[in-house]
CSV table of C-alpha atoms in Angstrom, one decimal:
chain,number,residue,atom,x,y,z
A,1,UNK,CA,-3.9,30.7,25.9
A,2,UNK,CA,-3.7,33.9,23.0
A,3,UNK,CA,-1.5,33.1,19.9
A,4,UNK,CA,-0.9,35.6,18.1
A,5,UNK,CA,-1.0,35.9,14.7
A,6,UNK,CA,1.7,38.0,12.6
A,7,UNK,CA,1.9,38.4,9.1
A,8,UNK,CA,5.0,39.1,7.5
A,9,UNK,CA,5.9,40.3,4.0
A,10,UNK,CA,8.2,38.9,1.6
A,11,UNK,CA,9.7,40.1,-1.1
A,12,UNK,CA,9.8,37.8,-4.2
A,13,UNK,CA,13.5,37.1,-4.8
A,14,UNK,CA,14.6,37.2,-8.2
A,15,UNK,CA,17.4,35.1,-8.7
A,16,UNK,CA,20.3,35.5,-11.3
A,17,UNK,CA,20.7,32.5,-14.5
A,18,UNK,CA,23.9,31.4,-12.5
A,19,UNK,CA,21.8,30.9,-9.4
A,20,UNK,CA,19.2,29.2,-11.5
A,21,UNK,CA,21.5,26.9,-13.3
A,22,UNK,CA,22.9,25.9,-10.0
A,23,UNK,CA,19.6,25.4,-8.4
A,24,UNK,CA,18.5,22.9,-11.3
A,25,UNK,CA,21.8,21.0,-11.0
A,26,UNK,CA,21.6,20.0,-7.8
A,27,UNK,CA,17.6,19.2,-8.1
A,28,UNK,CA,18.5,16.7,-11.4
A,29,UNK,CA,21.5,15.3,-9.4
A,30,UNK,CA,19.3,14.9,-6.4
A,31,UNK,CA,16.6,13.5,-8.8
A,32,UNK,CA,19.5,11.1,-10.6
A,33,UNK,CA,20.4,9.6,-7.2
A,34,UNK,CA,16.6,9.1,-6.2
A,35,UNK,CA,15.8,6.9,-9.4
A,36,UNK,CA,19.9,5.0,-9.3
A,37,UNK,CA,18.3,4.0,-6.1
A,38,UNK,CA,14.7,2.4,-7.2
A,39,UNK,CA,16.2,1.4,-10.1
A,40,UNK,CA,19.0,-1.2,-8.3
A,41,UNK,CA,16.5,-2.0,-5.6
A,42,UNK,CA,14.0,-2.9,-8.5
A,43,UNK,CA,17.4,-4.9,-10.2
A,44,UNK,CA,17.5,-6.7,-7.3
A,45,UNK,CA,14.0,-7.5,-7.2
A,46,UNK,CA,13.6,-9.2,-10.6
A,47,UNK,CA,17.2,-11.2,-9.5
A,48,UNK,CA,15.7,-12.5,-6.7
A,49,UNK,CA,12.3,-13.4,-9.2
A,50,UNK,CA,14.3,-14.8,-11.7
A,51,UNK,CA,16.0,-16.7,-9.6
A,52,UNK,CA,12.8,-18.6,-8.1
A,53,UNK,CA,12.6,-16.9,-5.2
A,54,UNK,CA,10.4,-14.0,-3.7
């Protein structure tokens, strides 16, 4: 079997402050919803511990 190997070229984008903005937003809302998440299941945790149980 031959696989070939092909290069290809990119060109770096440059993207405008609107495109940035909107890029960061959604990566810090993304982020946000990540740690809401640990952050109840670690709530829950310490519940449960306080509570006697494990």
């Amino acid at each position: 079997m031959i696989i070939e190997k092909h290069e290809v070229a990119v060109e770096p984008k440059l993207f405008a402050q609107e495109e940035v903005n909107s890029l960061i937003k959604k990566r810090l809302a993304r982020e946000r919803k990540k740690s809401a998440e640990l952050i109840r299941q670690l709530s829950d945790y310490i519940q449960v511990l306080s509570e006697g149980g494990e």
